[in-house]
JSON list of C-alpha atoms in Angstrom, two decimals:
[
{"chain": "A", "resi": 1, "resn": "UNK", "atom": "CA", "xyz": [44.09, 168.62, -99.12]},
{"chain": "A", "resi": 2, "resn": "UNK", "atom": "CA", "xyz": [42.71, 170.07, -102.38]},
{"chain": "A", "resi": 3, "resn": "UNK", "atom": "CA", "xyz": [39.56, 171.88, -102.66]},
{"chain": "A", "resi": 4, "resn": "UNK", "atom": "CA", "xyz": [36.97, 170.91, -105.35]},
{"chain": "A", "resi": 5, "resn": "UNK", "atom": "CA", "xyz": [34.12, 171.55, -107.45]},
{"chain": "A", "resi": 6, "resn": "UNK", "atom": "CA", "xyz": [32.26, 168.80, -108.90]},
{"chain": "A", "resi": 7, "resn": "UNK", "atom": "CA", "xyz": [29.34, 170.21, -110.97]},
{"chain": "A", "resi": 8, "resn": "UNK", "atom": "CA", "xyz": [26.62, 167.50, -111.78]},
{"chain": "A", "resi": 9, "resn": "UNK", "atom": "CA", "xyz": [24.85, 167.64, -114.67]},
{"chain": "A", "resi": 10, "resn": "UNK", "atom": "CA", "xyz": [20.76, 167.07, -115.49]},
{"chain": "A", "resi": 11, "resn": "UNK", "atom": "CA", "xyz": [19.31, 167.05, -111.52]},
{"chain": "A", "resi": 12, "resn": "UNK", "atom": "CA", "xyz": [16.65, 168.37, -109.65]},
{"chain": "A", "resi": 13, "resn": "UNK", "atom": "CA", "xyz": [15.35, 170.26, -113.16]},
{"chain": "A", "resi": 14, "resn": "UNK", "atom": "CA", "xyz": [11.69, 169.89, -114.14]},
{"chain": "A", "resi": 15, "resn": "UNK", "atom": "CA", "xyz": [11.26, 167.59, -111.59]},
{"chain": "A", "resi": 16, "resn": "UNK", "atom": "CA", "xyz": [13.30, 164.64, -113.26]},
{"chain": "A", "resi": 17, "resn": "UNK", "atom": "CA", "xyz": [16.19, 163.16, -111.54]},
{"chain": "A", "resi": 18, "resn": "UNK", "atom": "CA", "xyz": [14.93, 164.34, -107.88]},
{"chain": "A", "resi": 19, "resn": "UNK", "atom": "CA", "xyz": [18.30, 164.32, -105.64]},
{"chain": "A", "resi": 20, "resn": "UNK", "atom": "CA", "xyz": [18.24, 165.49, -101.99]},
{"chain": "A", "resi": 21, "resn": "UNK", "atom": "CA", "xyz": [21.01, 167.37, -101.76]},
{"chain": "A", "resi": 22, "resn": "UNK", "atom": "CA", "xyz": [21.45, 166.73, -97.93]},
{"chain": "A", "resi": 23, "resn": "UNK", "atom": "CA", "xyz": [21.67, 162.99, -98.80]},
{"chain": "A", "resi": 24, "resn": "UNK", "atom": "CA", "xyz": [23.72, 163.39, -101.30]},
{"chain": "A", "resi": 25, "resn": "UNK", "atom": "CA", "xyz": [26.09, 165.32, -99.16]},
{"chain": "A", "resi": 26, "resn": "UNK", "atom": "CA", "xyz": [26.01, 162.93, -96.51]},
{"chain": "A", "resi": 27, "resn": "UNK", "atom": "CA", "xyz": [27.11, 159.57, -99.26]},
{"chain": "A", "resi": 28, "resn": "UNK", "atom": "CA", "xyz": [29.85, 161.77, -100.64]},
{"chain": "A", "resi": 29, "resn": "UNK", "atom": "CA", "xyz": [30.77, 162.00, -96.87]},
{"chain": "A", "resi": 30, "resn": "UNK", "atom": "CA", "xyz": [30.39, 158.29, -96.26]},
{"chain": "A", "resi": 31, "resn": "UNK", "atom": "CA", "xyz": [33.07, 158.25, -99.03]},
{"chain": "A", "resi": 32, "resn": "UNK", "atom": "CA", "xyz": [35.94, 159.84, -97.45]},
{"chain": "A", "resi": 33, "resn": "UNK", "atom": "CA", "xyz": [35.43, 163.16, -99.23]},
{"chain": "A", "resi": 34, "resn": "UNK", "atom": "CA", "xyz": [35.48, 165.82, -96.58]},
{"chain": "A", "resi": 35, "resn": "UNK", "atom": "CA", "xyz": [33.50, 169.21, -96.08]},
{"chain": "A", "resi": 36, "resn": "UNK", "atom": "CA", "xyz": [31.18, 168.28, -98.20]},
{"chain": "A", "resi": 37, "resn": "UNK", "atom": "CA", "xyz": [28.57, 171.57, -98.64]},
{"chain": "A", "resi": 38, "resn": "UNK", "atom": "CA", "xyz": [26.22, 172.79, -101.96]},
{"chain": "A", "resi": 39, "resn": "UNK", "atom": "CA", "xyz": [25.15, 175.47, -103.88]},
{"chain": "A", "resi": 40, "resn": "UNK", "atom": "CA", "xyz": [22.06, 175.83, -104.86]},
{"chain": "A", "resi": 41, "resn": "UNK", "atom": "CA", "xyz": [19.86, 173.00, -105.93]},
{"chain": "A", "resi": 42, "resn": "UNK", "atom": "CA", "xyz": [21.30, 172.20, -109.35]},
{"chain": "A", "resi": 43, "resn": "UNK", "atom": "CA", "xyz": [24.19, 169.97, -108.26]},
{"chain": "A", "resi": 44, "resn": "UNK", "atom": "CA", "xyz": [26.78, 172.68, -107.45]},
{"chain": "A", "resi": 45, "resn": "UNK", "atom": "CA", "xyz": [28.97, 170.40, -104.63]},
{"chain": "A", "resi": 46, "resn": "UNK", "atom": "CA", "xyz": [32.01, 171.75, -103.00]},
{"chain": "A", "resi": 47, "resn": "UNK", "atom": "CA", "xyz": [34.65, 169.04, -100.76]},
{"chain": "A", "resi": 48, "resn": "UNK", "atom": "CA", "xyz": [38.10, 168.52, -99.84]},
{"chain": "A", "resi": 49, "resn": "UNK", "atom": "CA", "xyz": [40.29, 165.56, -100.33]},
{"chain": "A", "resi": 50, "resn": "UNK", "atom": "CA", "xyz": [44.05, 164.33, -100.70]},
{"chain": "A", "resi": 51, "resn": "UNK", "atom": "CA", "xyz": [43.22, 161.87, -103.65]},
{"chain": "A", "resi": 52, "resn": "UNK", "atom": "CA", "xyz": [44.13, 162.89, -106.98]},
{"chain": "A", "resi": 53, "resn": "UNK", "atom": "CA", "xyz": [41.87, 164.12, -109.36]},
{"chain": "A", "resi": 54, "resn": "UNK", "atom": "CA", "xyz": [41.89, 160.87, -111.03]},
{"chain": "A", "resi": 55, "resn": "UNK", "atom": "CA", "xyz": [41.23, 159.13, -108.17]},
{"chain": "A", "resi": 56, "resn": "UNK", "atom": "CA", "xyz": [38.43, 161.00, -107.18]},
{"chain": "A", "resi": 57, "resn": "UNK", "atom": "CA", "xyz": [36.84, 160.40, -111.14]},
{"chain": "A", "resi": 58, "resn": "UNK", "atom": "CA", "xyz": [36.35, 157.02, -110.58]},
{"chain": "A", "resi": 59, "resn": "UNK", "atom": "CA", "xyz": [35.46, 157.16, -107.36]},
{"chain": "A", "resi": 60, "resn": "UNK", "atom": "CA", "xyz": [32.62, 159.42, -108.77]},
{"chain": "A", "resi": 61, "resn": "UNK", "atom": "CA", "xyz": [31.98, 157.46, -111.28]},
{"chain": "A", "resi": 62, "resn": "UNK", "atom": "CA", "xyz": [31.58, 154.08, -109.71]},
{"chain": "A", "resi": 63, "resn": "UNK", "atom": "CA", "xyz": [29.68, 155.95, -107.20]},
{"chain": "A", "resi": 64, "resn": "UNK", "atom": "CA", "xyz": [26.78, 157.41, -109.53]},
{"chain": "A", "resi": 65, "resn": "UNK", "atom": "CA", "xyz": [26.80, 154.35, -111.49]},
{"chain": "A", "resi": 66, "resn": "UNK", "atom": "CA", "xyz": [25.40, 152.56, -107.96]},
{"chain": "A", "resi": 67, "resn": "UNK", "atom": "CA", "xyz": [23.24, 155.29, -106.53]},
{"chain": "A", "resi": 68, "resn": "UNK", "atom": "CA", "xyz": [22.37, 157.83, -109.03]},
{"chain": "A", "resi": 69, "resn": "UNK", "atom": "CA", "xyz": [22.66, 155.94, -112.32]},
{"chain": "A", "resi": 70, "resn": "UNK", "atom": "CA", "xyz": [20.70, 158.96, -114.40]},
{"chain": "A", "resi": 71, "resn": "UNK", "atom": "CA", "xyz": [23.91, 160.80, -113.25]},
{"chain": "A", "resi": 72, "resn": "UNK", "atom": "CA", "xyz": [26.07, 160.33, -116.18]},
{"chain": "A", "resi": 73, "resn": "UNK", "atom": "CA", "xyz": [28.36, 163.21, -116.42]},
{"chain": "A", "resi": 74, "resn": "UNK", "atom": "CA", "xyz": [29.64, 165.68, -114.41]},
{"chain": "A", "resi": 75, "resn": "UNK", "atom": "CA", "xyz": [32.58, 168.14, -114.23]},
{"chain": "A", "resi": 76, "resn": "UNK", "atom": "CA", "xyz": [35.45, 168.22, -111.50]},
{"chain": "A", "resi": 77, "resn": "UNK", "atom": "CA", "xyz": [37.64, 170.92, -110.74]},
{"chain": "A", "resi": 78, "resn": "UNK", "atom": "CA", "xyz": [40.20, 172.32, -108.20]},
{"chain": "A", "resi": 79, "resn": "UNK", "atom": "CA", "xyz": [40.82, 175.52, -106.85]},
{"chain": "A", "resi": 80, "resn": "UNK", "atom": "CA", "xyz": [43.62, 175.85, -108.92]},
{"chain": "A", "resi": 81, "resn": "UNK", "atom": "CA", "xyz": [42.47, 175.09, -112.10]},
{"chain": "A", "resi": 82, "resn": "UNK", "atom": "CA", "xyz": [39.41, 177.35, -111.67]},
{"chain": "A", "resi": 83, "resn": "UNK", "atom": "CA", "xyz": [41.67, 180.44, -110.53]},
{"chain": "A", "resi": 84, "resn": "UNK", "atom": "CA", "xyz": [43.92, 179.30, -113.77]},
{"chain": "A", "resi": 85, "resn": "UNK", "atom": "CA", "xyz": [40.50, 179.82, -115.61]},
{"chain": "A", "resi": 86, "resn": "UNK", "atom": "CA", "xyz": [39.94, 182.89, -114.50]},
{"chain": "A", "resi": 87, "resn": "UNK", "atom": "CA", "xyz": [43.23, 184.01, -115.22]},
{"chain": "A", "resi": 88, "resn": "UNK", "atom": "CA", "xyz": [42.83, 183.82, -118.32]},
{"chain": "A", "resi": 89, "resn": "UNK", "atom": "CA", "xyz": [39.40, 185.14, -119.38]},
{"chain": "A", "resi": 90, "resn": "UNK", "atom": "CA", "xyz": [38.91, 187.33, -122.22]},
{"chain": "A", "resi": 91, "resn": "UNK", "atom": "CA", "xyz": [37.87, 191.15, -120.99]},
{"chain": "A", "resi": 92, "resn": "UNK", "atom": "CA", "xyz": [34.46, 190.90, -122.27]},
{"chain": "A", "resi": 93, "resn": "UNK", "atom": "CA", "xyz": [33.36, 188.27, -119.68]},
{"chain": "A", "resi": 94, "resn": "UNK", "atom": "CA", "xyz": [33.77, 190.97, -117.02]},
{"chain": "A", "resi": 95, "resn": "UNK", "atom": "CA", "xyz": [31.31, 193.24, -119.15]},
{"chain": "A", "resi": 96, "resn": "UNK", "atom": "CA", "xyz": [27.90, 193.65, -118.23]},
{"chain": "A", "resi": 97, "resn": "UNK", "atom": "CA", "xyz": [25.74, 191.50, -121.05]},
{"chain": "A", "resi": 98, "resn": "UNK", "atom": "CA", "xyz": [22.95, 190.39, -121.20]},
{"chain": "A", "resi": 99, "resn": "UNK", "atom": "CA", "xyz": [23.53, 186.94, -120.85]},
{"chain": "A", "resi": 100, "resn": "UNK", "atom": "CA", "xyz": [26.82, 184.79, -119.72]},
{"chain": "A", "resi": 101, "resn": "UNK", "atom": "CA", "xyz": [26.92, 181.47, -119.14]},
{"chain": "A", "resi": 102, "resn": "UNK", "atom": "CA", "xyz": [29.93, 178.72, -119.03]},
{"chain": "A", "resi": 103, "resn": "UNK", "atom": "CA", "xyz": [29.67, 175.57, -120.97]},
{"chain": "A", "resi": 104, "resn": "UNK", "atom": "CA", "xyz": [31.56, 172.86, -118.47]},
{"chain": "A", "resi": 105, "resn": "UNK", "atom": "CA", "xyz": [33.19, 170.04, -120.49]},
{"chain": "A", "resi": 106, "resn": "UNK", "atom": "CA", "xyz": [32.49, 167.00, -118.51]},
{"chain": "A", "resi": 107, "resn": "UNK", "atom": "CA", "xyz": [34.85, 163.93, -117.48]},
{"chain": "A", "resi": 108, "resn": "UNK", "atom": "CA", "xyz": [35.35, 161.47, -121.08]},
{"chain": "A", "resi": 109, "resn": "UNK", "atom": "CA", "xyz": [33.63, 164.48, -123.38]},
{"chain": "A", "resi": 110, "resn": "UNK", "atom": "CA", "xyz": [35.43, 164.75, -126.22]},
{"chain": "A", "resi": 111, "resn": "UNK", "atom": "CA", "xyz": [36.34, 168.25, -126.39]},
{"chain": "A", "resi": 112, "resn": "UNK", "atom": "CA", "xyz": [38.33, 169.05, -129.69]},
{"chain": "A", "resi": 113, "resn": "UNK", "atom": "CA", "xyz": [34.92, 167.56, -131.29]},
{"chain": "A", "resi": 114, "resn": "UNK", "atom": "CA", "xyz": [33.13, 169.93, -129.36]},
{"chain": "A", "resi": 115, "resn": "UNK", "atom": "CA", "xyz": [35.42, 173.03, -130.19]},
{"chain": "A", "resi": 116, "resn": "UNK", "atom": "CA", "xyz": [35.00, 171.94, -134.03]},
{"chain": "A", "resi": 117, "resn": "UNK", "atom": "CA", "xyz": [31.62, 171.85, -133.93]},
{"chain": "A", "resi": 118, "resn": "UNK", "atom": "CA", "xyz": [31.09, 175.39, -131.90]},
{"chain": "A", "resi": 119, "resn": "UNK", "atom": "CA", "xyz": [33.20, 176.49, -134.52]},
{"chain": "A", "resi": 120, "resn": "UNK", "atom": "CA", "xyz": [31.07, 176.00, -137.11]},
{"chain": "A", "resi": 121, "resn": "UNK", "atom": "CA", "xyz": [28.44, 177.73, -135.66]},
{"chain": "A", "resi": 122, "resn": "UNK", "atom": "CA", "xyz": [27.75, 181.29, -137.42]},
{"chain": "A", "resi": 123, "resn": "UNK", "atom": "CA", "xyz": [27.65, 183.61, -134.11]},
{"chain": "A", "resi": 124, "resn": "UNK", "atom": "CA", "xyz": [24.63, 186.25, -134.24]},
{"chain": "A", "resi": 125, "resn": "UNK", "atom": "CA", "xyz": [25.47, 189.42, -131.75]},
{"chain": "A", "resi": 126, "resn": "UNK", "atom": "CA", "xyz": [27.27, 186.77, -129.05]},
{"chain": "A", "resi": 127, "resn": "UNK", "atom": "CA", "xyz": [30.88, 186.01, -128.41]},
{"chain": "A", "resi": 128, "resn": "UNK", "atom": "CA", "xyz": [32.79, 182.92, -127.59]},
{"chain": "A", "resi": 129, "resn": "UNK", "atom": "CA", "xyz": [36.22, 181.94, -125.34]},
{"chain": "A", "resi": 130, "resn": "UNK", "atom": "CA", "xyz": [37.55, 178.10, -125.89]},
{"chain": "A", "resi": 131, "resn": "UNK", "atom": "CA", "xyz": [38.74, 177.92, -121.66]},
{"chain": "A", "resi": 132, "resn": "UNK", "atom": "CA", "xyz": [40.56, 174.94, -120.38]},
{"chain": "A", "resi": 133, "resn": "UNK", "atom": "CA", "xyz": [36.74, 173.85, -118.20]},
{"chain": "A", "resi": 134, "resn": "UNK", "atom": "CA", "xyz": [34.68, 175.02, -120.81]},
{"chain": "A", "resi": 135, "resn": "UNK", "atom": "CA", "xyz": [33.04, 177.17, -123.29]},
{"chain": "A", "resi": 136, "resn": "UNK", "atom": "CA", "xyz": [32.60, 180.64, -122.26]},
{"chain": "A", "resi": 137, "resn": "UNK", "atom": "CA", "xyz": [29.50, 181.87, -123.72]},
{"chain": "A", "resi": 138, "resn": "UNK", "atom": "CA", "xyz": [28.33, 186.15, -124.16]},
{"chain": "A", "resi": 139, "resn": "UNK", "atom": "CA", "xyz": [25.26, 187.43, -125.37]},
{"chain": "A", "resi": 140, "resn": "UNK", "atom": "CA", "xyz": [25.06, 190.83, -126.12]},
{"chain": "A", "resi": 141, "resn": "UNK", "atom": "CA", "xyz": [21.33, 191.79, -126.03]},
{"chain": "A", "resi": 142, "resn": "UNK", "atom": "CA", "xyz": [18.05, 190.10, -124.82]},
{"chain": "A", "resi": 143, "resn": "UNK", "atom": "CA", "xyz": [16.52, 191.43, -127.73]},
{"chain": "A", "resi": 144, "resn": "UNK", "atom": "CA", "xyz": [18.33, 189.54, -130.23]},
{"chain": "A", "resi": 145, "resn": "UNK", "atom": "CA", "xyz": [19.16, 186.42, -127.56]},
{"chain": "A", "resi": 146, "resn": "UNK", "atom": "CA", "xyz": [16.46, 184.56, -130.02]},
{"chain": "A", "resi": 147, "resn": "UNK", "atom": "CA", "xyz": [18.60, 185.18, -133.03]},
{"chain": "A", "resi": 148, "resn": "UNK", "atom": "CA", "xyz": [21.94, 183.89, -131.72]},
{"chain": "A", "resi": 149, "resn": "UNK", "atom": "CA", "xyz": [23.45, 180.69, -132.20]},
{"chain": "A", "resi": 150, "resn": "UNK", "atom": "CA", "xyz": [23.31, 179.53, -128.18]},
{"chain": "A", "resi": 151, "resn": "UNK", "atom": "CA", "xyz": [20.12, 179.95, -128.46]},
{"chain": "A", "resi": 152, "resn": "UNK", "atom": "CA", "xyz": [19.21, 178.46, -131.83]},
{"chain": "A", "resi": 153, "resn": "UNK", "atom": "CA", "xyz": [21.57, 175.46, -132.32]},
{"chain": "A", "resi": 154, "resn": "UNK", "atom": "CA", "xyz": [22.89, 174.69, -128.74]},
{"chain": "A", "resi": 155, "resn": "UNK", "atom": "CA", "xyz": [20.14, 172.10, -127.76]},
{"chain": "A", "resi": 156, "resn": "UNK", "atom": "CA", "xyz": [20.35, 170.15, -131.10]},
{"chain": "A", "resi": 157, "resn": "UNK", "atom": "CA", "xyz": [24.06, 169.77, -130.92]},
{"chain": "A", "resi": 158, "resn": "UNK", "atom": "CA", "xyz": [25.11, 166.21, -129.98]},
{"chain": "A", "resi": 159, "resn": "UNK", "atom": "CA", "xyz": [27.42, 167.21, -127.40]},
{"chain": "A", "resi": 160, "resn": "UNK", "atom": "CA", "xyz": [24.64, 169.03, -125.11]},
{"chain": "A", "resi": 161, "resn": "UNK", "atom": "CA", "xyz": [23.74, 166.09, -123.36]},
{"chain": "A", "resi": 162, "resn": "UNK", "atom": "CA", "xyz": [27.54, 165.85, -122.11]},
{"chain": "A", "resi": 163, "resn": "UNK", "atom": "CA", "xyz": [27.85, 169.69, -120.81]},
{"chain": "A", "resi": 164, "resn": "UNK", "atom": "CA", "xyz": [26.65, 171.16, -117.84]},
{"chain": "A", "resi": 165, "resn": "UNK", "atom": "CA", "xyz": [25.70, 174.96, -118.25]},
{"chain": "A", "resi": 166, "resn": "UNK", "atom": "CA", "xyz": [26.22, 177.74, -115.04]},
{"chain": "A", "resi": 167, "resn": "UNK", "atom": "CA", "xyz": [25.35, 181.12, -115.77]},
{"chain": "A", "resi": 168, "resn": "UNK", "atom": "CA", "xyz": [28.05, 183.58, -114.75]},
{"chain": "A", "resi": 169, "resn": "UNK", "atom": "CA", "xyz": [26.32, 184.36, -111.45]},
{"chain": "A", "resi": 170, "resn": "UNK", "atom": "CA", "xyz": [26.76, 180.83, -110.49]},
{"chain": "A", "resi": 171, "resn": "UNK", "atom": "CA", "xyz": [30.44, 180.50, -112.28]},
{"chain": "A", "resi": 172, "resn": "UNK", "atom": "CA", "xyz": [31.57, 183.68, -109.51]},
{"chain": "A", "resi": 173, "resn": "UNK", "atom": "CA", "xyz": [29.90, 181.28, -106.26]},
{"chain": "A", "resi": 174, "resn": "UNK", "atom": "CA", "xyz": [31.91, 178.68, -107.45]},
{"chain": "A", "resi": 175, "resn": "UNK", "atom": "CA", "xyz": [35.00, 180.75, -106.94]},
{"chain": "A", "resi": 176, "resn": "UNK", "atom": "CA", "xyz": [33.85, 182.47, -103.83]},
{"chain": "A", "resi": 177, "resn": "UNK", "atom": "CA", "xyz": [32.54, 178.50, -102.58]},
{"chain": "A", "resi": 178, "resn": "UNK", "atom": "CA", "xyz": [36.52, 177.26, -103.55]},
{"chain": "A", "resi": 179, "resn": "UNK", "atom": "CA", "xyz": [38.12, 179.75, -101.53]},
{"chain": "A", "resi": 180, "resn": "UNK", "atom": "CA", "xyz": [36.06, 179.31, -98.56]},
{"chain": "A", "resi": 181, "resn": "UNK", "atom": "CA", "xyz": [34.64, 175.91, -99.12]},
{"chain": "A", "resi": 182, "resn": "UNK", "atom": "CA", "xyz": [31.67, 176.66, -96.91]},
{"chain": "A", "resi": 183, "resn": "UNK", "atom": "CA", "xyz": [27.82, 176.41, -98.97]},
{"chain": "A", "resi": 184, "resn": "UNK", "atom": "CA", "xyz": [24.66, 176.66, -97.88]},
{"chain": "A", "resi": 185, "resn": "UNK", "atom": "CA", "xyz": [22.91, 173.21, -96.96]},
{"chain": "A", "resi": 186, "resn": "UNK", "atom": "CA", "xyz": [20.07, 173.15, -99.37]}
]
């Protein structure tokens, strides 16, 4: 059995997209995915399972496409390839900034394009790391948070629709909620 994260993009936020989390758990149940428990109530879901990861995509996605169709991307990952992630983060991540938040590519996104076009961006006081989930994201001061690119350009990129953004606070839980697979129930 692996343990996963699948991270949901676009619910429960401004009151569009309502999901009840306890339902939700309980459908994910009804589809052989086991221990199912969530974080938070931004689409944070933690389970176990034997199928591959590929399996479990289209699972997912045949699933949403019935029962949640305004859930159109999300982001899947194992224990392993989150503890890979971590392995490899740049020092500054571990700093205290002001802000830090993780960019998840999502299942189908199309992430050289992505890359290329955070590329291009012209970084004001803010760092960057390219990670195999996603874009790790720093910025160094709330004072000039205005002035940086995140905060500027991120919403008008195309590709925003097809992320889904934890802060840091939220990246840690998901490491602490792989390990132990155990969430709260909200």
């Amino acid at each position: 059995m692996t343990h996963y994260a699948l991270l949901v993009r676009g619910i429960n936020v401004g009151g569009k997209n309502k999901v009840v989390m306890a339902e939700l758990r309980q459908e994910l149940t009804e589809l052989e995915l086991e221990k199912v428990e969530s974080y938070i109530n931004s689409g944070n879901i933690f389970f176990t399972s034997a199928d591959s990861k590929s399996q479990l995509i289209e699972k997912l996605e045949t699933f949403f496409a019935v029962h949640y169709p305004f859930i159109q991307r999300f982001s899947l990952m194992s224990q392993e390839d989150y503890e890979a992630e971590v392995e490899n983060l740049p020092a500054w991540w571990n700093e205290d900034l002001a802000r830090k938040d993780v960019l998840f590519y999502t299942e189908g996104l199309d992430v050289e394009q992505v890359i290329a076009t955070v590329e291009s961006l012209e970084l004001k006081d803010e760092v960057l790391h390219f990670g195999r989930l996603g874009i790790f994201w720093g910025k160094f001061s709330e004072e000039t948070y205005s002035k940086t690119a995140y905060h500027k350009y991120l919403l008008k990129v195309p590709f925003y629709r097809n992320i889904t953004i934890r802060n840091a606070k939220t990246f840690d839980k998901i490491g602490q909620m792989l390990k132990t697979n155990k969430g709260d129930t909200q």
